[in-house]
Coordinates of C-alpha atoms and ligand atoms in Angstrom, one line a residue:
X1 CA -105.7 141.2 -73.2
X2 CA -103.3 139.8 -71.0
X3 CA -104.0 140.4 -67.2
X4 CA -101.4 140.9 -65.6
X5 CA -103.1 140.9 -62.3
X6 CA -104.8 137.8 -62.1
X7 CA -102.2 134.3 -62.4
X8 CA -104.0 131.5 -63.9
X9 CA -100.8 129.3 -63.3
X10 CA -97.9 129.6 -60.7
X11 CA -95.4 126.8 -61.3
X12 CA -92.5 126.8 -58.4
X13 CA -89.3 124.9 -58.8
X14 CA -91.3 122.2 -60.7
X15 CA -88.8 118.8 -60.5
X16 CA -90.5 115.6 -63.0
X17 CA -88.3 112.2 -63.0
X18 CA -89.3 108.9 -64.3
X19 CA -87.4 106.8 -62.6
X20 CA -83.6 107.4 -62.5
X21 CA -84.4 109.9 -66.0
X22 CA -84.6 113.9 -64.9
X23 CA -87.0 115.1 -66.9
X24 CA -88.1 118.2 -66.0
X25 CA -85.0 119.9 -63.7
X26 CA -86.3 123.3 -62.5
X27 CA -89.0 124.9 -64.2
X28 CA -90.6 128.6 -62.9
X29 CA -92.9 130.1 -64.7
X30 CA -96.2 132.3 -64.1
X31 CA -99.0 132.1 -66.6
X32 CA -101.2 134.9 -66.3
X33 CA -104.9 135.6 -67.2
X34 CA -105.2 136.1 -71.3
X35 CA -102.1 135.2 -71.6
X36 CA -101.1 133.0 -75.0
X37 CA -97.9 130.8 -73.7
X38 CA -96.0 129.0 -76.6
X39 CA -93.7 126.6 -75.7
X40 CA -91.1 125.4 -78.3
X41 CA -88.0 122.8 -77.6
X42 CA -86.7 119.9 -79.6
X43 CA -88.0 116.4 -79.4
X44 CA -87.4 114.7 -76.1
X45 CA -87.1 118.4 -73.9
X46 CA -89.6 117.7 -71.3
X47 CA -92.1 119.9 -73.5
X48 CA -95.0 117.4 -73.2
X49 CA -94.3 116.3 -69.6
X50 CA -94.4 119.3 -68.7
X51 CA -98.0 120.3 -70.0
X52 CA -99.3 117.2 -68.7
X53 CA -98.1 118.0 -65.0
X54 CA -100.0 121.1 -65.6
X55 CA -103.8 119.7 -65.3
X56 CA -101.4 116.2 -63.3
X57 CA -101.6 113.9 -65.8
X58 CA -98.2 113.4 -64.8
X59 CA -97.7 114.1 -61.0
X60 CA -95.1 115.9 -60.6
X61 CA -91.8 115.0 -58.5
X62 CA -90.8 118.3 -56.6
X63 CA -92.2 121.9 -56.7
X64 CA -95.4 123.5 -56.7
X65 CA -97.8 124.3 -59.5
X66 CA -101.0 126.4 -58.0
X67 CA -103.8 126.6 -60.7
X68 CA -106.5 129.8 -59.9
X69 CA -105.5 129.8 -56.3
X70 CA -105.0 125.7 -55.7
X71 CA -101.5 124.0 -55.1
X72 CA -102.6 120.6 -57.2
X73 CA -99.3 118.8 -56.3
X74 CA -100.9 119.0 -52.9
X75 CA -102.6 115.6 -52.1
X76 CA -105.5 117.5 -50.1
X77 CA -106.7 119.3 -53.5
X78 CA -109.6 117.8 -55.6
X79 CA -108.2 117.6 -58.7
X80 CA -111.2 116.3 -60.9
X81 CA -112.8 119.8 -59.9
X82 CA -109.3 121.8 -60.7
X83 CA -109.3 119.7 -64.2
X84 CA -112.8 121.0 -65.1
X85 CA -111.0 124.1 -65.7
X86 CA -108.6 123.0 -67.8
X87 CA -109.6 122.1 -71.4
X88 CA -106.3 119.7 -73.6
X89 CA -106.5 119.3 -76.6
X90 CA -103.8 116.4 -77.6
X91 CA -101.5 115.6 -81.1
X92 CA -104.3 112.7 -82.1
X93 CA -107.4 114.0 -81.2
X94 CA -109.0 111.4 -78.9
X95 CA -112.3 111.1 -80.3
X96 CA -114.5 108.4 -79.3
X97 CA -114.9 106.8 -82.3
X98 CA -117.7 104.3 -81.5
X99 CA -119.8 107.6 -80.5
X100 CA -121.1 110.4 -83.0
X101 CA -119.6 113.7 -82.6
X102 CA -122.7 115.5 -80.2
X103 CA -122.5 112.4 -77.9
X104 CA -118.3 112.9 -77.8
X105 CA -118.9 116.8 -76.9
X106 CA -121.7 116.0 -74.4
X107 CA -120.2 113.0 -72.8
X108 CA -117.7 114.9 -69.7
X109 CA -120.4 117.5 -68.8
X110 CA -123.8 115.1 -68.3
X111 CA -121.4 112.6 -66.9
X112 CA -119.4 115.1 -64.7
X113 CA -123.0 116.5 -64.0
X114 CA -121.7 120.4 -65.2
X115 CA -125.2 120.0 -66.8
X116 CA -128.2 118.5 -67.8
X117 CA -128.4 117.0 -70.8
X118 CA -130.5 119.4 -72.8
X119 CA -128.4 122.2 -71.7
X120 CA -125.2 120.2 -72.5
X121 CA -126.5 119.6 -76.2
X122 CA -127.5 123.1 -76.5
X123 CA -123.9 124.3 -75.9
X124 CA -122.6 121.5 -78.0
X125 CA -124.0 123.1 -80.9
X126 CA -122.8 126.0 -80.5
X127 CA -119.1 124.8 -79.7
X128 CA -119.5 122.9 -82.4
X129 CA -121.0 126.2 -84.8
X130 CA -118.0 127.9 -83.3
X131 CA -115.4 126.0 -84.7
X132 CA -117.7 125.6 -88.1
X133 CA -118.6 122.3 -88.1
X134 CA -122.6 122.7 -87.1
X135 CA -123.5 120.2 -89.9
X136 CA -121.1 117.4 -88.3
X137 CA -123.3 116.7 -85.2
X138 CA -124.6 113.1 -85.9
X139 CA -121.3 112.4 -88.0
X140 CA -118.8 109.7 -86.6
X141 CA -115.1 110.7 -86.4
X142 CA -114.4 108.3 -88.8
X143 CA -116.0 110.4 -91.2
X144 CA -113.8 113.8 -90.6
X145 CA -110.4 115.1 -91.5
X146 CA -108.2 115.5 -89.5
X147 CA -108.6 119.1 -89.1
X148 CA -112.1 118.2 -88.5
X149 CA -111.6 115.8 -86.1
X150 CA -109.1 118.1 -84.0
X151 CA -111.7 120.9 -84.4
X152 CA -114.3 118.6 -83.1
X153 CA -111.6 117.8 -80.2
X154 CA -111.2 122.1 -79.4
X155 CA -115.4 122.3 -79.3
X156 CA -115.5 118.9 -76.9
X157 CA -113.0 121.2 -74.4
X158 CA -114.8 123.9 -74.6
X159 CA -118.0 122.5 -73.7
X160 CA -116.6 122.0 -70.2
X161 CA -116.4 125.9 -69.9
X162 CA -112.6 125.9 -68.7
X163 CA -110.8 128.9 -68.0
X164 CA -107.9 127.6 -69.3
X165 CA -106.8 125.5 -72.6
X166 CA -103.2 123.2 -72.8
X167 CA -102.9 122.2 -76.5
X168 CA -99.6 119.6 -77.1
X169 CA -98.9 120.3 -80.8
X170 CA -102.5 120.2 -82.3
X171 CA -101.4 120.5 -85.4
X172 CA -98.2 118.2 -85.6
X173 CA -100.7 114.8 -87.2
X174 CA -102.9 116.8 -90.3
X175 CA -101.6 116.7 -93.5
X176 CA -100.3 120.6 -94.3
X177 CA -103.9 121.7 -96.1
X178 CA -105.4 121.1 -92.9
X179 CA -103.4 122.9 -90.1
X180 CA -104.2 126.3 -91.3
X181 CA -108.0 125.6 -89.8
X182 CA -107.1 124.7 -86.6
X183 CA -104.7 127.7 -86.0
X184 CA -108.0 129.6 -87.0
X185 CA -109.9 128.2 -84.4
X186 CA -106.6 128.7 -81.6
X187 CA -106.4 132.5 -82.4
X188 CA -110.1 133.0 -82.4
X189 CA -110.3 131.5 -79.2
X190 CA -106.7 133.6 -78.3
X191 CA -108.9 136.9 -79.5
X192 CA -111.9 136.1 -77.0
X193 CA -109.4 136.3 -74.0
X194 CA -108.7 132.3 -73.3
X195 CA -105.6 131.6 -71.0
X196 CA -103.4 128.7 -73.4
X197 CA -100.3 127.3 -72.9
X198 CA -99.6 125.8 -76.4
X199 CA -97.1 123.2 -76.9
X200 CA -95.8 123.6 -80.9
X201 CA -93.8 123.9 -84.0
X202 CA -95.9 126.2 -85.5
X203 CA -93.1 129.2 -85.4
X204 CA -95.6 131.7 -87.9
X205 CA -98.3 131.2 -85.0
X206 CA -96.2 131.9 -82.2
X207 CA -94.7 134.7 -83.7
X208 CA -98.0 136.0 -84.4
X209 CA -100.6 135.2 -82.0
X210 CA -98.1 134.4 -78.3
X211 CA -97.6 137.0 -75.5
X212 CA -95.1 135.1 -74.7
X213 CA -92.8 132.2 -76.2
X214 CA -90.8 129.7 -73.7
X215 CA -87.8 128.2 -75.2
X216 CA -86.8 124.6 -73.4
X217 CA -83.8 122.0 -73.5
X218 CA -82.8 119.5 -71.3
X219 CA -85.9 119.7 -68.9
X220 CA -84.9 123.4 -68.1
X221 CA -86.4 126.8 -69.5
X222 CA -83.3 128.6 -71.5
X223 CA -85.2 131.6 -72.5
X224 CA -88.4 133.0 -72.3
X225 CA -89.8 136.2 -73.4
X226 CA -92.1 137.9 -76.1
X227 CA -92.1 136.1 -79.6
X228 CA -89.9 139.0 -81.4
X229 CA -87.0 138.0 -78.4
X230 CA -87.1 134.3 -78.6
X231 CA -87.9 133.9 -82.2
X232 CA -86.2 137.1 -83.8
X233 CA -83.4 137.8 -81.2
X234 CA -82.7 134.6 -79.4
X235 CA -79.5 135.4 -77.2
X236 CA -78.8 131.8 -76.1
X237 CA -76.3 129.3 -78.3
X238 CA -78.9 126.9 -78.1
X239 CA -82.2 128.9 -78.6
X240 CA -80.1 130.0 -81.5
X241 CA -79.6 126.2 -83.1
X242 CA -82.9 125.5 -82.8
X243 CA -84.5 127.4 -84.5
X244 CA -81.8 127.5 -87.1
X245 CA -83.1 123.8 -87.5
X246 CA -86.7 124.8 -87.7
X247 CA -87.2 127.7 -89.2
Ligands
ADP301 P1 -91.2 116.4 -75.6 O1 -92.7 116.6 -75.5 O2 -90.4 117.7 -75.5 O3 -90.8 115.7 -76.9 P2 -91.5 114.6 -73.4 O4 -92.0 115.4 -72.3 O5 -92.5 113.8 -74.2 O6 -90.7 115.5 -74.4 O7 -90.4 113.6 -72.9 C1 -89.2 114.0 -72.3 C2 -88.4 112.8 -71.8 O8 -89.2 112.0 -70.9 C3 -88.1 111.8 -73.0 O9 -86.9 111.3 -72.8 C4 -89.2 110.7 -72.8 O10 -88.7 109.5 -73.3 C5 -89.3 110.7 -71.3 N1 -90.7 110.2 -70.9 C6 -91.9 110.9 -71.1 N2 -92.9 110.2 -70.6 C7 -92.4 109.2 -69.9 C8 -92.9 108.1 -69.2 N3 -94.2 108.0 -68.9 N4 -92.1 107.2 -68.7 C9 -90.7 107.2 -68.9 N5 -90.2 108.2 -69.6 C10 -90.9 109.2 -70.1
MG302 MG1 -94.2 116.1 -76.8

């Protein structure tokens, strides 16, 4: 699945400091077409800054991160239209809870004009029969699970068509019954070809559905490489400690 031709994601020598506090030091690291990118870390590693400086949530201090083809640390690059490409999905959903779940999924695209509003309801009802909540379309979020709400939060992504998807540990807020059905929905979309870079704890999904699995600590990247390396034969002390603690 994963092309190895095509990189979605080139981050250079990517530098993050909030004020005097280094947070991200040096990170490399290409992301390629297809490719499922775990990244793992303990609390406080630079794991969720880092995810947001990919779409620039967080704008970055040093380095370069070019997503399909455009260096968005550059100034000069639109980055509205580079972020219509990038679907995140976040720890506590971000519903709009005063609207009901087919206005929260057609909101970005008739208001980012992707699409009229028939055609952006249309595909809301599919995104939303794809992650199996068809019947929820007039519901308010109020009225879902959790896992329903974050599945409601993977459909609204997807109904901007992205080409890639950042998820920052979607499953760390549902109560245990409920993260199984949000994996689901991860690995379907991993099966269809989608490029994610997936922040998480979730060691029995990465082990299972990552090409790849990035270990980080202290804003750097100690180890990278396939799940059976980092999770079954880490080689660094502190890859090692880790997921001692976690697993
Ligand atoms: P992780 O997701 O791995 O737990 P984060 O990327 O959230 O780590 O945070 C890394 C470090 O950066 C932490 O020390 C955190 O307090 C700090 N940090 C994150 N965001 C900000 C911010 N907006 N302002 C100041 N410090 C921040
Ligand atoms: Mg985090």
């Amino acid at each position: 699945m994963v092309d190895k031709n095509e990189v979605k994601i080139s981050v250079k020598n990517l530098k993050k400091t909030f004020g005097d506090l280094e947070v991200l030091k040096d990170i490399s690291t290409d992301v390629h077409k297809g490719e499922v990118l775990c990244i793992i870390g303990p609390s406080g590693s630079g794991k969720s800054t880092f995810l947001r400086c990919l779409n620039k949530l967080e704008k970055p201090t040093g380095g370069s991160i070019i997503v399909n083809g455009e260096d968005i640390v550059d100034k000069k690059v639109n980055i509205n239209k580079v972020r219509e490409n990038i679907g995140m999905v976040f720890q506590h959903f971000n519903l709009f809870n005063n609207l009901n779940i087919i206005d929260n999924l057609t909101l970005a695209p008739v208001q980012l004009k992707k699409c009229s509003k028939e055609e952006a309801q249309e595909r809301a009802k599919k995104m939303l029969a794809r992650v199996g909540l068809a019947e929820k379309a007039s519901s308010f979020p109020s009225q879902l699970s959790g896992g329903q709400k974050q599945r409601v939060a993977i459909a609204r992504a997807l109904c901007m068509q992205p080409d890639i998807m950042l998820f920052d540990e979607p499953t760390s807020a549902l109560d245990p019954e409920m993260v199984g059905e949000v994996l689901q929905v991860m690995k379907d979309l991993a099966a269809e070809g989608m490029t994610m870079v997936i922040v998480t704890h979730e060691m029995g999904f990465a082990r299972e559905v990552a090409d790849r699995v990035i270990f980080m600590d202290g804003g750097y990247i100690i180890e990278e490489g396939t799940p059976q390396e980092v999770l079954g034969a880490p080689k660094e002390a502190r890859t090692i400690d880790f997921l001692n603690k976690v697993l």
